[in-house]
CSV table of C-alpha atoms in Angstrom, one decimal:
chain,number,residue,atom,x,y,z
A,205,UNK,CA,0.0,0.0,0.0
A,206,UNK,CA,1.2,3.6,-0.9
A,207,UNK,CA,2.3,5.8,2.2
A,208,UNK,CA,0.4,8.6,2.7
A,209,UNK,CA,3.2,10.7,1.7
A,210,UNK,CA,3.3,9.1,-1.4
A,211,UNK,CA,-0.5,9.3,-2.0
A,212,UNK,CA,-0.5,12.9,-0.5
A,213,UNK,CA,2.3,13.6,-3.7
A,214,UNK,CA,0.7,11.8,-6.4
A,215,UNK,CA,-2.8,13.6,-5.6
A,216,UNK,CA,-1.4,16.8,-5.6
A,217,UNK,CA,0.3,16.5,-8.8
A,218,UNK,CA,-3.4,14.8,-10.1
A,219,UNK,CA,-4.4,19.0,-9.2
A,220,UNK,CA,-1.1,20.7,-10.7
A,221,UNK,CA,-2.7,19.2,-14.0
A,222,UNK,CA,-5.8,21.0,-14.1
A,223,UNK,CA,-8.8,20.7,-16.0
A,224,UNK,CA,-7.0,20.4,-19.3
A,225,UNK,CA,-6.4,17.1,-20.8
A,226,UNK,CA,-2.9,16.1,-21.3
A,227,UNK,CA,-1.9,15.4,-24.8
A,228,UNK,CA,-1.7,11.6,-25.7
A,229,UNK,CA,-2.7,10.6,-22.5
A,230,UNK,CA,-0.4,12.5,-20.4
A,231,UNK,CA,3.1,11.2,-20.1
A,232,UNK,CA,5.0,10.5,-16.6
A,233,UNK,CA,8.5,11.5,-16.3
A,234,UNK,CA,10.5,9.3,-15.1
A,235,UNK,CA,13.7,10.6,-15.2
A,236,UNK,CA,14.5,14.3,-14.6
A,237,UNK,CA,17.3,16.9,-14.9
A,238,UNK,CA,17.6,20.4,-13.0
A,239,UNK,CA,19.7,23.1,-13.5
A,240,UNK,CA,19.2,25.2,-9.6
A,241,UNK,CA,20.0,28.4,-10.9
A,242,UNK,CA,18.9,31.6,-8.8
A,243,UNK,CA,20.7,31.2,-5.3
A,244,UNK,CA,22.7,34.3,-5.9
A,245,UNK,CA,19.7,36.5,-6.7
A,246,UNK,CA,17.4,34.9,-3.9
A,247,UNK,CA,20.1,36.6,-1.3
A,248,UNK,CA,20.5,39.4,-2.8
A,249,UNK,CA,17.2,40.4,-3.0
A,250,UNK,CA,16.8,40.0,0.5
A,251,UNK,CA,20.0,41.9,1.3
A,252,UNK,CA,21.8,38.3,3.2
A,253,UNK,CA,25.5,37.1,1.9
A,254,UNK,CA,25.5,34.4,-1.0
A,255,UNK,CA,26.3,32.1,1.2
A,256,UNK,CA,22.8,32.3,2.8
A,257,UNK,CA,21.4,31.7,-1.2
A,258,UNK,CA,23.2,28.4,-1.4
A,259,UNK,CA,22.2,27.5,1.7
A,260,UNK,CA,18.5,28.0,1.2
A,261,UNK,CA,18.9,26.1,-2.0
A,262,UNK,CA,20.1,23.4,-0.4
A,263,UNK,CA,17.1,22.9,1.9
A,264,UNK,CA,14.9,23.2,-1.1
A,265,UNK,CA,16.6,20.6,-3.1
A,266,UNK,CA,16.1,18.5,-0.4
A,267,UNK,CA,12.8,18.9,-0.4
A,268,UNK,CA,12.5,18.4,-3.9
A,269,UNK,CA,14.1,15.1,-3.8
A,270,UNK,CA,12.0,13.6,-1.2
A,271,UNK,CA,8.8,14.9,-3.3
A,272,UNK,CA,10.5,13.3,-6.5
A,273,UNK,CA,11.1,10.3,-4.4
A,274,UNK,CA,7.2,10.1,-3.0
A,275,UNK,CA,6.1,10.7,-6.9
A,276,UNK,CA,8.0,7.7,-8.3
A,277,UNK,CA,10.6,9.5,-10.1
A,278,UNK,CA,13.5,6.9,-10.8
A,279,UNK,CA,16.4,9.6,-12.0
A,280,UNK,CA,16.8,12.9,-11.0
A,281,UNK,CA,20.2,15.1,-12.2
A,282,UNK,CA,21.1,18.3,-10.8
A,283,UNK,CA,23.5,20.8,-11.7
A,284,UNK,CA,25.4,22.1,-8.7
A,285,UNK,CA,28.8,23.3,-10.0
A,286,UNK,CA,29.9,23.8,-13.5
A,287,UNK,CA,33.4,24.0,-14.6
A,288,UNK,CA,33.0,27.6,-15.2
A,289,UNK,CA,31.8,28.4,-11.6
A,290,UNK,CA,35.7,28.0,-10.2
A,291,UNK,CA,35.9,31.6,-11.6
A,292,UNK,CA,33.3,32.8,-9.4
A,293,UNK,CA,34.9,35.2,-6.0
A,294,UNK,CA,37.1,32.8,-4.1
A,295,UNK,CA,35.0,33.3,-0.9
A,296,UNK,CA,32.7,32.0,-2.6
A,297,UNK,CA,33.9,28.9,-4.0
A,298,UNK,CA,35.5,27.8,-0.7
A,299,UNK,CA,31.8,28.4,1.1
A,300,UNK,CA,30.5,26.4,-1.6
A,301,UNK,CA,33.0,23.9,-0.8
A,302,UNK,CA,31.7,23.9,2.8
A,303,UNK,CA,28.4,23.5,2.1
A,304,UNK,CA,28.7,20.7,-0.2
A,305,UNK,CA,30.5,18.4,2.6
A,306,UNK,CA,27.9,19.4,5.3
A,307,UNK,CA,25.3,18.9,2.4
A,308,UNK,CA,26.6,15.4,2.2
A,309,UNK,CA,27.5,15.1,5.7
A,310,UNK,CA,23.7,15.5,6.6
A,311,UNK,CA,21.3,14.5,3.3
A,312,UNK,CA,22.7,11.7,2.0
A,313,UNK,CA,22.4,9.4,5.5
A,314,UNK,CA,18.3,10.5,4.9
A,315,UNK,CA,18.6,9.2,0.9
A,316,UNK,CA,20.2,6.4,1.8
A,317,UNK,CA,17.5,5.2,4.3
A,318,UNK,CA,15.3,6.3,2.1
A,319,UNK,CA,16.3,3.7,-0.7
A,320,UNK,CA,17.9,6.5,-3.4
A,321,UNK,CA,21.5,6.2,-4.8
A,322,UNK,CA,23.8,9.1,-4.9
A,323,UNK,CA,26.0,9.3,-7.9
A,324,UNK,CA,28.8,12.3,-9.0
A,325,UNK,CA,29.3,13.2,-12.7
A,326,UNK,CA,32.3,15.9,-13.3
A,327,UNK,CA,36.0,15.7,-12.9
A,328,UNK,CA,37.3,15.5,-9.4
A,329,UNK,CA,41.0,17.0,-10.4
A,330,UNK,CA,41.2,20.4,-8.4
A,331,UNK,CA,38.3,19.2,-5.9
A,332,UNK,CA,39.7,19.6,-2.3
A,333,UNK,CA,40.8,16.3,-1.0
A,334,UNK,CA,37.9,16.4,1.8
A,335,UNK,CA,34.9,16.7,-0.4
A,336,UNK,CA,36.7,13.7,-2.8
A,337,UNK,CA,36.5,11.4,0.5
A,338,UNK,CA,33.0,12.5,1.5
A,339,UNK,CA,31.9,11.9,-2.2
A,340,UNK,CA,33.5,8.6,-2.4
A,341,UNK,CA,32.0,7.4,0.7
A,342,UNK,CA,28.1,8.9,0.1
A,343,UNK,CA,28.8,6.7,-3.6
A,344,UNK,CA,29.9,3.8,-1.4
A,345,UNK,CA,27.2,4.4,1.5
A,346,UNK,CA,24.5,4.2,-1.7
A,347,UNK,CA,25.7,1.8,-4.5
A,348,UNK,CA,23.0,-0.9,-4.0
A,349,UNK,CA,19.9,1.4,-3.5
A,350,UNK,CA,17.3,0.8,-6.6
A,351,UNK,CA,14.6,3.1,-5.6
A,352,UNK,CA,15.8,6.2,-7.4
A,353,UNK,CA,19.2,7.9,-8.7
A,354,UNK,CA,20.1,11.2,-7.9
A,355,UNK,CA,22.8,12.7,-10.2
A,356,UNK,CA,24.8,15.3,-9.0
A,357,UNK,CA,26.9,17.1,-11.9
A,358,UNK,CA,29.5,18.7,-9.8
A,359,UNK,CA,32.7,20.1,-11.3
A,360,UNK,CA,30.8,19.3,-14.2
A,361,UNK,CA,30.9,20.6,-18.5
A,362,UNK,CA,28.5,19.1,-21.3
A,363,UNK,CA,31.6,20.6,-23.9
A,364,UNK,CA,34.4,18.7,-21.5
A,365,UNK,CA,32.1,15.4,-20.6
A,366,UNK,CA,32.1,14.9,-24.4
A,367,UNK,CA,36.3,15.8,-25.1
A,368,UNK,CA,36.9,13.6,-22.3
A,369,UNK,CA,34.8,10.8,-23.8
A,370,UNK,CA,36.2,11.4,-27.3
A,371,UNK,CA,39.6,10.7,-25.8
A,372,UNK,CA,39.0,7.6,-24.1
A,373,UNK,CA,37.5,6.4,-27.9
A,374,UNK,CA,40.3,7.3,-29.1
A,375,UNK,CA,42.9,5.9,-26.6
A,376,UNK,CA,41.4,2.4,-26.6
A,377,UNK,CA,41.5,2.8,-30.4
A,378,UNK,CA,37.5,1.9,-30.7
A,379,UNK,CA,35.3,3.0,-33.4
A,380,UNK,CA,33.2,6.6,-33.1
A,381,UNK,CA,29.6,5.7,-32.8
A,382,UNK,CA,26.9,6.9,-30.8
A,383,UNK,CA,27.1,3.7,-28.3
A,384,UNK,CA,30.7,3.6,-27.9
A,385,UNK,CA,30.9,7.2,-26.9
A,386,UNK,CA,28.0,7.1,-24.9
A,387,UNK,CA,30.0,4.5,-22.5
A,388,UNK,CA,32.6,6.6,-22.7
A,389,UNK,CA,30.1,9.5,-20.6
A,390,UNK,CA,30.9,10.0,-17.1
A,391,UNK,CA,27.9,8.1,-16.2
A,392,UNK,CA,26.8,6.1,-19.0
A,393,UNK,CA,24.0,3.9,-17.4
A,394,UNK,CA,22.1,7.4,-16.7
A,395,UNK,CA,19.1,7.4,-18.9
A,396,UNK,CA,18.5,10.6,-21.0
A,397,UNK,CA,16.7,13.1,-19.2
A,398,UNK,CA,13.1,13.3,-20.5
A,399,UNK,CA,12.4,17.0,-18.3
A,400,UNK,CA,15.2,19.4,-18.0
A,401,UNK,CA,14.1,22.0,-15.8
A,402,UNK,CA,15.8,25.4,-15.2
A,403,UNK,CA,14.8,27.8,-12.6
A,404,UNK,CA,15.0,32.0,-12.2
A,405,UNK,CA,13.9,32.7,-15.9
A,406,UNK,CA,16.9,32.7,-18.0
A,407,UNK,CA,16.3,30.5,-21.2
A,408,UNK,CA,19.9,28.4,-21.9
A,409,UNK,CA,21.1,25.2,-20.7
A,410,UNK,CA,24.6,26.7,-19.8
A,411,UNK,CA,26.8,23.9,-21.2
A,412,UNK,CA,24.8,21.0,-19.3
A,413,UNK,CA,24.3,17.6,-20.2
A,414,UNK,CA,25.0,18.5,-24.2
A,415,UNK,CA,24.9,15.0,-25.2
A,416,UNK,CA,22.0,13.6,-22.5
A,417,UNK,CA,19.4,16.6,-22.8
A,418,UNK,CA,19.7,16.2,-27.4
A,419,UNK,CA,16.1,15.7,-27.1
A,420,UNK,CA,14.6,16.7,-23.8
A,421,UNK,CA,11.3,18.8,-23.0
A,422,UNK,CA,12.5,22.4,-21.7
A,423,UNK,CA,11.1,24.0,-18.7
A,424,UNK,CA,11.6,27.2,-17.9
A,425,UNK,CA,10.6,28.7,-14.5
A,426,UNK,CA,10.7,32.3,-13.2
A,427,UNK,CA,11.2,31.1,-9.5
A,428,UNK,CA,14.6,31.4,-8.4
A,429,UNK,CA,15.7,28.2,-6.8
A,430,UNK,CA,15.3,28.4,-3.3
A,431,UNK,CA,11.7,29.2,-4.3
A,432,UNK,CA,10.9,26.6,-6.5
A,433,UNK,CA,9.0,24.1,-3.8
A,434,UNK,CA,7.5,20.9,-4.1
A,435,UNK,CA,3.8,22.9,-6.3
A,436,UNK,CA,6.4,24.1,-8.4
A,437,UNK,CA,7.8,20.6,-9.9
A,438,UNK,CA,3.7,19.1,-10.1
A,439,UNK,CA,3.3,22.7,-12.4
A,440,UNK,CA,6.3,21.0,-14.2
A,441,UNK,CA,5.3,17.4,-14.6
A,442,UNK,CA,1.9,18.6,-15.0
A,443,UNK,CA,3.2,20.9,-18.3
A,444,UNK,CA,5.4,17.7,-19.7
A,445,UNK,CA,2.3,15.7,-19.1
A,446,UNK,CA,0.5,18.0,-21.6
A,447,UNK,CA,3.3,17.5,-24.1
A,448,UNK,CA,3.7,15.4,-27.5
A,449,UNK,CA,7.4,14.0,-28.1
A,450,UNK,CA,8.0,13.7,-31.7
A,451,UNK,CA,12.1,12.8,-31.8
A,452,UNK,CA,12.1,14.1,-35.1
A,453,UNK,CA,8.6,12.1,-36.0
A,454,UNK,CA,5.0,13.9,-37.0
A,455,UNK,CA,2.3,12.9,-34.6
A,456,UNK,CA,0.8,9.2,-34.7
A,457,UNK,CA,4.1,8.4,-36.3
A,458,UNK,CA,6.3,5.2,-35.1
A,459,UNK,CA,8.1,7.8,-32.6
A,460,UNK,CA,5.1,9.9,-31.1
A,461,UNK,CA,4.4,9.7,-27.5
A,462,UNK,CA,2.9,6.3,-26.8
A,463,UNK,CA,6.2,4.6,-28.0
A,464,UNK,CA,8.4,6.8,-26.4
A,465,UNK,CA,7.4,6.9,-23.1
A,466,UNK,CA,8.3,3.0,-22.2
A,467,UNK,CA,10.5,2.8,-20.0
């Protein structure tokens, strides 16, 4: 039987759709990407240090998770620093750094009771050597948990993700095709996004998941990130389940929605 947190999630993402019908039937995302953009502007707004932006977007992502968790959602990937944020101010890089131990320090114990597996994607050359041991162990602590994926893309570029997987074609001298390179990714047993999501209005997807996110839905939302709750991803799911996904098709073609949407 369904918790009553999980029934509590499902029904209210039953009212984030509306009256409107879905298209085709309404499709379910199962897997989901997230680019948490917004923390910066959130503080400032309210006159408080970065820091304090970060830090509020850290609670919310939690409480996004847990939602995504209660709705069924089986892969979630989220953007939390890109290969071009080590030019941000050095302050605050190195609170970043904080945060993302503590972050580790005091979610994953919940997602790993919780059933969810914890997986970084980026490079870890340049990391400081105390967030590499607290990532190794939160992979460790999670490797055998089934019940959903999270994805975390730190120290992370779509444009280096694909040079790096281009070199390890060519150094094991195999042949360039779409499968070989793909298990040449940094994870290559992630599925491909079906929802990337962006928060705090600006329409781009900032070098992220180039190769994953070819054929994605885009949402764009106008919340900055430490605003963007639990209503705010049913309004999303709710909007993808009003979609048709073509891959190139026309509609009632081999590749419209129905097909698509096995997973």
């Amino acid at each position: 039987m369904a918790s009553w947190r999980t029934w509590r999630a499902r029904w209210r993402l039953r009212g984030a759709r509306g009256a409107a019908e879905p298209a085709a039937g309404g499709a379910t995302a199962h897997y989901i990407a997230i680019i948490m953009d917004g923390n910066g502007r959130w503080a400032q707004r309210r006159r408080l240090p970065v820091a304090a932006g970060h830090r509020a977007g850290a609670k919310m992502l939690r409480r996004v998770l847990e939602h995504a968790l209660d709705l069924g959602i089986r892969e979630v990937t989220v953007y939390s620093f890109s290969t071009e944020n080590w030019s941000r101010p050095p302050e605050e890089v190195a609170a970043l750094m904080d945060l993302f131990v503590e972050m580790i320090d005091s979610q994953v114990p919940d997602m790993h009771e919780r059933g969810a597996r914890v997986r970084f994607v980026g490079r870890r050359d340049g990391v400081p050597e105390k967030l590499v041991r607290r990532i190794e162990e939160a992979e460790a602590l999670t490797a055998a948990n089934t019940r959903m994926t999270l994805y975390i893309a730190f120290n992370y570029g779509g444009r280096r993700e694909l040079l790096d997987a281009a070199a390890g074609l060519a150094a094991h001298g195999e042949e360039a095709s779409e499968e070989n390179l793909r298990r040449r990714l940094y994870a290559p047993e992630m599925h491909d996004p079906e929802l990337l999501i962006r928060t705090s209005g600006e329409l781009r997807i900032s070098n992220f998941l180039l190769w994953q996110c070819a054929y994605s839905e885009l949402y764009f939302s106008d919340k900055l990130w430490p605003d963007f709750d639990e209503a705010a991803l049913d309004e999303a799911l709710a909007e993808y389940a009003r979609r048709q996904r073509r891959f190139g098709g026309r509609a009632g073609g081999p590749h419209d929605a129905g097909a698509e949407r096995a997973t």
